[in-house]
Amino acid sequence: MGLVTTTEMFKKAYNGGYAIGAFNVNNMEIVQGITEAAGELNSPVILQVSKGARAYANHTYLVKLVEAAIIENPQIPIALHLDHGDSYELCKSCIDGGFTSVMIDASSKPFEENIEITRKVVEYAHAHGVVVEAELGTLAGVEDEVSVEAGKEMYTRPEEVEEFVSKTGCDSLAIAIGTSHGAYKFKPGTKPQLRFDVLEECTKRLPGFPIVLHGSSSVPQEFVEMVNQYGGNMPGAIGVPEDQLRHAAELSVCKINIDSDIRLAMTGNIRKYFAEHPDHFDPRQYLKPARQAVKDMVAHKITNVLGSAGKASEISK
Ligand code: G3H
Ligand code: 13P
Ligand code: ZN
């Protein structure tokens, strides 16, 4: 089926009460783990590349890895997306370089400025057949160089979403409803709770419009325990409960972003491998269980959280 935009994926997901997983990719093992799971489960999937990933792995390497995954999994639609583009120039470079979707994240800028830069990216992207995700509201946590303290995040203001979408022409909108980036999303001892009232208010004002959730890792405790058991130190790492993500997917959320869970799955398993095989030094030996852990984790999300298993055949191209 090959590389597609997210347009049809989101339409089907919205109407079908499920969401598409958007997983961050940085290297071959991650691309393989994600796409093998999606391929075996016949699930559409979004592979997303951050500015940091592009600096680490190089644009061409990442695009070629994704092209290889498409050849290996021809039965599923795959979108290649820029995660948290922070400038028009970065978005343009990804559009020119073969991405099918870009995010322009000007959410830390004043409302009018956010509209202006988003509209400029939309004009260029649409002229090149590429779709655009934008963001309103601020998540706590760390993304590339931008760090927002917990408690300083701002929920999306539903009264702003219609004007923002109509003035920018963006194709999907990331909103802030209590998720945050990284592995420490909620204070230990408190009950994690997303603001579904904010999501529902946004949906009422944008009927049929795809909403995106960033910071949606669940921080599986099995991986946190594995990290801590084998020499790591991640006390109090807590994520978004899976049942709340499932509920969001049944509503207007069509794209759910997951990066930290991939990092935890790999790191936990690599630490375990090193502890159990102190004499091994071939990277293939420890990257193999790490890749398998990514695959198993993604398969679990697709089946039990996103609800996108078997949906590849709904997408026409
Ligand atoms: O939203 C942030 C993503 O997890 C990407 O993280 O900027 O460290 O690659 P990164
Ligand atoms: P997590 O840190 O929860 O995995 O969020 C990833 C993300 O939002 C990427 O844009
Ligand atoms: Zn994000």
XYZ file of C-alpha atoms and ligand atoms in Angstrom:
338
model
C 0.000 0.000 0.000
C 2.979 2.216 0.631
C 3.476 5.716 1.940
C 0.222 7.643 2.451
C -0.935 10.840 4.098
C -3.061 10.593 7.223
C -6.234 11.940 5.589
C -7.998 8.656 4.971
C -6.523 7.025 8.074
C -8.059 9.739 10.249
C -11.436 9.662 8.496
C -11.745 5.913 9.047
C -10.409 6.137 12.601
C -12.819 8.939 13.512
C -15.847 7.106 12.194
C -14.692 3.729 13.513
C -13.929 4.822 17.085
C -10.279 3.875 16.989
C -6.950 5.742 16.729
C -3.761 5.404 14.730
C -0.554 4.931 16.710
C 2.162 7.471 15.937
C 5.454 5.998 17.062
C 8.762 7.882 17.131
C 11.586 6.336 15.124
C 15.311 6.897 15.570
C 17.025 3.775 14.236
C 16.562 0.527 12.323
C 15.522 -1.652 15.255
C 12.746 0.748 16.227
C 11.432 0.989 12.648
C 11.488 -2.806 12.378
C 9.846 -3.463 15.750
C 6.961 -1.068 15.047
C 6.295 -2.057 11.450
C 6.599 -5.812 12.061
C 3.888 -5.506 14.716
C 1.676 -3.296 12.520
C 2.278 -5.564 9.524
C 1.330 -8.746 11.355
C -1.788 -7.105 12.787
C -2.784 -5.400 9.518
C -2.824 -2.029 11.210
C -2.238 1.401 9.647
C 0.627 3.164 11.394
C 2.355 6.554 11.562
C 6.145 6.666 11.876
C 7.238 10.026 13.194
C 10.601 11.736 13.238
C 11.493 14.541 15.624
C 14.036 17.263 14.944
C 16.324 15.446 17.385
C 15.851 12.115 15.597
C 16.712 13.744 12.298
C 19.849 15.271 13.812
C 20.808 11.891 15.314
C 20.122 9.524 12.434
C 20.114 11.821 9.372
C 17.070 12.543 7.191
C 18.111 10.230 4.356
C 18.801 7.238 6.607
C 15.413 7.591 8.285
C 13.521 7.989 4.998
C 15.306 4.972 3.525
C 14.567 2.870 6.630
C 10.910 3.761 6.289
C 11.000 2.927 2.565
C 12.476 -0.472 3.464
C 9.689 -1.049 5.996
C 7.132 -0.252 3.283
C 8.684 -2.837 0.967
C 8.653 -5.408 3.770
C 5.050 -4.612 4.785
C 3.231 -3.794 1.539
C -0.163 -4.676 3.003
C -0.337 -1.751 5.447
C -0.540 2.027 4.943
C 2.330 3.933 6.565
C 2.534 7.716 7.008
C 5.878 9.462 7.537
C 5.408 12.447 9.810
C 7.576 15.253 11.214
C 7.014 15.414 14.975
C 7.148 18.880 16.617
C 8.476 20.863 13.666
C 9.538 24.154 15.203
C 9.999 26.267 12.065
C 8.701 26.763 8.538
C 12.154 25.853 7.195
C 12.226 22.471 9.004
C 8.711 21.635 7.799
C 9.605 22.638 4.229
C 12.733 20.508 4.298
C 10.717 17.431 5.382
C 7.993 18.128 2.800
C 10.645 18.447 0.082
C 12.354 15.333 1.447
C 9.453 12.894 1.115
C 7.427 13.160 4.335
C 3.653 12.846 3.885
C 2.720 14.762 7.021
C 4.307 17.478 9.153
C 3.573 19.004 12.514
C 4.209 22.692 12.986
C 4.339 23.224 16.718
C 4.091 26.925 17.429
C 2.022 26.289 20.542
C 4.453 28.201 22.753
C 3.930 31.341 20.617
C 1.074 33.823 21.089
C -2.209 32.760 19.418
C -1.941 35.103 16.408
C 1.671 34.137 15.772
C 0.791 30.441 16.010
C -1.932 31.036 13.388
C 0.439 32.922 11.106
C 3.255 30.345 11.036
C 0.828 27.394 10.863
C -0.991 28.957 7.903
C 2.301 29.483 6.091
C 3.265 25.809 6.571
C -0.219 24.677 5.494
C 0.027 26.670 2.244
C 3.322 25.050 1.299
C 2.352 21.563 2.501
C -1.027 21.466 0.733
C 0.554 22.671 -2.498
C 2.771 19.569 -2.258
C 0.122 17.019 -1.214
C 1.276 16.919 2.414
C -0.977 17.269 5.476
C -0.342 19.399 8.562
C -0.845 18.849 12.290
C -0.835 21.952 14.492
C -1.024 22.443 18.257
C -2.997 24.653 20.632
C -2.225 24.542 24.355
C 0.994 23.544 26.094
C 1.950 20.141 27.452
C 4.249 19.781 30.431
C 7.478 17.831 29.922
C 10.421 17.958 27.562
C 10.445 17.899 23.765
C 13.690 18.625 21.940
C 15.035 21.830 23.516
C 11.717 23.042 24.925
C 11.008 22.121 28.533
C 7.735 22.961 30.310
C 7.532 22.446 34.068
C 4.719 20.305 35.492
C 2.023 22.677 36.730
C 2.961 25.293 34.088
C 1.200 23.473 31.261
C -1.902 25.082 29.777
C -4.957 23.155 28.733
C -6.278 23.973 25.292
C -8.971 26.650 25.406
C -11.930 25.174 23.501
C -13.190 28.649 22.615
C -10.087 29.150 20.430
C -10.148 25.955 18.346
C -12.669 26.909 15.628
C -10.962 30.190 14.817
C -7.554 28.481 14.830
C -8.567 25.656 12.493
C -10.522 27.860 10.096
C -7.790 30.508 9.859
C -4.903 28.036 9.458
C -6.490 25.283 7.362
C -4.601 22.638 9.387
C -5.661 19.011 8.908
C -5.489 17.839 12.536
C -5.062 19.503 15.904
C -3.018 18.455 18.926
C -4.635 19.573 22.159
C -3.509 19.664 25.784
C -5.822 17.727 28.119
C -3.376 16.631 30.819
C -0.909 14.408 29.009
C 2.769 15.352 29.030
C 5.978 14.214 27.391
C 8.419 11.830 29.044
C 8.217 9.139 31.704
C 7.061 11.268 34.677
C 3.570 12.375 33.771
C 1.783 12.419 37.108
C 2.860 12.843 40.717
C 3.180 9.459 42.468
C 0.207 8.943 44.774
C -2.156 11.105 42.698
C -4.801 9.683 40.382
C -3.933 10.289 36.708
C -6.953 11.823 35.008
C -7.190 13.346 31.543
C -9.552 16.302 31.017
C -12.205 14.649 28.880
C -14.412 17.699 29.408
C -11.881 19.791 27.458
C -11.690 17.149 24.710
C -15.480 17.001 24.438
C -15.784 20.804 24.284
C -13.199 20.882 21.460
C -15.028 18.095 19.616
C -18.354 19.923 19.869
C -16.787 22.946 18.203
C -14.963 20.876 15.551
C -17.307 18.034 14.636
C -15.613 15.366 12.518
C -12.184 16.980 12.915
C -9.249 14.724 13.924
C -7.711 15.455 17.317
C -4.181 14.383 18.275
C -2.855 13.401 21.699
C 0.826 13.886 22.416
C 2.529 12.550 25.516
C 0.504 9.357 25.442
C 2.940 6.755 26.673
C 1.583 4.571 29.452
C 5.009 3.958 31.001
C 4.450 0.224 31.545
C 5.575 -0.634 35.052
C 7.118 -3.919 33.880
C 9.726 -1.887 31.956
C 10.260 0.617 34.771
C 10.844 -2.289 37.158
C 13.217 -3.909 34.669
C 15.212 -0.680 34.352
C 15.362 -0.280 38.135
C 16.174 -3.947 38.779
C 19.127 -3.923 36.402
C 21.006 -0.836 37.495
C 18.750 2.000 36.365
C 17.166 4.668 38.510
C 13.708 5.801 37.461
C 11.660 6.119 40.655
C 8.107 7.384 40.269
C 7.864 6.972 36.488
C 4.129 7.029 35.677
C 2.193 7.247 32.404
C -1.313 7.687 31.058
C -3.649 4.804 32.014
C -4.453 2.672 29.001
C -8.202 2.727 29.598
C -8.196 6.541 29.306
C -6.349 6.346 25.975
C -8.841 3.736 24.756
C -11.678 6.082 25.714
C -9.993 8.994 23.888
C -9.649 6.779 20.788
C -13.388 6.079 20.884
C -14.021 9.833 20.872
C -12.438 12.275 18.393
C -8.786 11.377 19.022
C -7.427 9.860 15.802
C -3.656 9.957 16.488
C -1.952 8.854 19.708
C 1.763 9.664 20.094
C 4.083 7.165 21.759
C 7.820 7.528 22.208
C 8.762 7.040 25.872
C 7.321 3.505 25.961
C 9.648 2.529 23.091
C 12.615 3.969 24.970
C 11.638 2.102 28.137
C 11.065 -1.208 26.340
C 14.506 -1.014 24.738
C 16.398 0.276 27.746
C 14.853 -2.213 30.191
C 15.666 -5.138 27.938
C 19.175 -3.979 27.089
C 19.968 -3.443 30.774
C 18.640 -6.927 31.553
C 20.654 -8.446 28.737
C 23.862 -6.765 29.874
C 23.311 -7.887 33.469
C 22.649 -11.471 32.424
C 25.429 -11.675 29.797
C 28.319 -9.540 31.042
C 30.699 -11.242 28.607
C 28.685 -10.464 25.428
C 29.694 -7.525 23.279
C 27.998 -8.045 19.894
C 25.323 -5.308 19.497
C 23.124 -7.745 17.593
C 22.826 -9.857 20.718
C 21.356 -7.127 22.910
C 19.486 -5.224 20.186
C 17.549 -8.338 19.223
C 15.559 -8.632 22.488
C 15.205 -4.829 22.522
C 13.634 -4.887 19.038
C 11.371 -7.788 20.049
C 10.242 -5.841 23.121
C 9.317 -2.852 20.927
C 7.369 -5.172 18.640
C 5.475 -6.821 21.511
C 4.708 -3.469 23.130
C 3.415 -1.974 19.851
C 1.321 -5.087 19.168
C -0.241 -4.701 22.613
C -1.074 -1.022 21.940
C -2.574 -1.750 18.534
C -4.731 -4.558 19.878
C -5.737 -3.306 23.318
C -5.429 0.479 23.302
C -5.652 1.941 19.786
C -8.124 -0.558 18.323
C -6.497 -0.314 14.866
C -5.800 -4.032 14.290
C -7.214 -5.266 10.996
C -8.010 -1.747 9.772
C -5.331 -1.551 7.036
C -7.759 -2.848 4.436
C -10.103 0.106 5.096
C -7.548 2.453 3.530
C -7.832 2.532 -0.218
C -4.367 3.612 -1.370
O 7.733 14.807 21.853
C 8.872 14.428 21.973
C 9.270 13.110 21.395
O 9.306 12.141 22.411
C 10.569 13.226 20.661
O 11.610 13.352 21.560
O 12.788 15.350 20.677
O 13.942 13.724 22.235
O 13.433 13.073 19.859
P 13.040 13.926 21.052
P 5.573 10.262 25.213
O 6.752 10.904 25.847
O 4.431 10.122 26.166
O 5.903 8.976 24.568
O 5.037 11.252 24.046
C 5.587 11.204 22.768
C 5.128 12.332 21.919
O 4.181 13.035 22.191
C 5.870 12.567 20.669
O 5.429 13.717 20.018
Zn 4.795 15.256 21.300
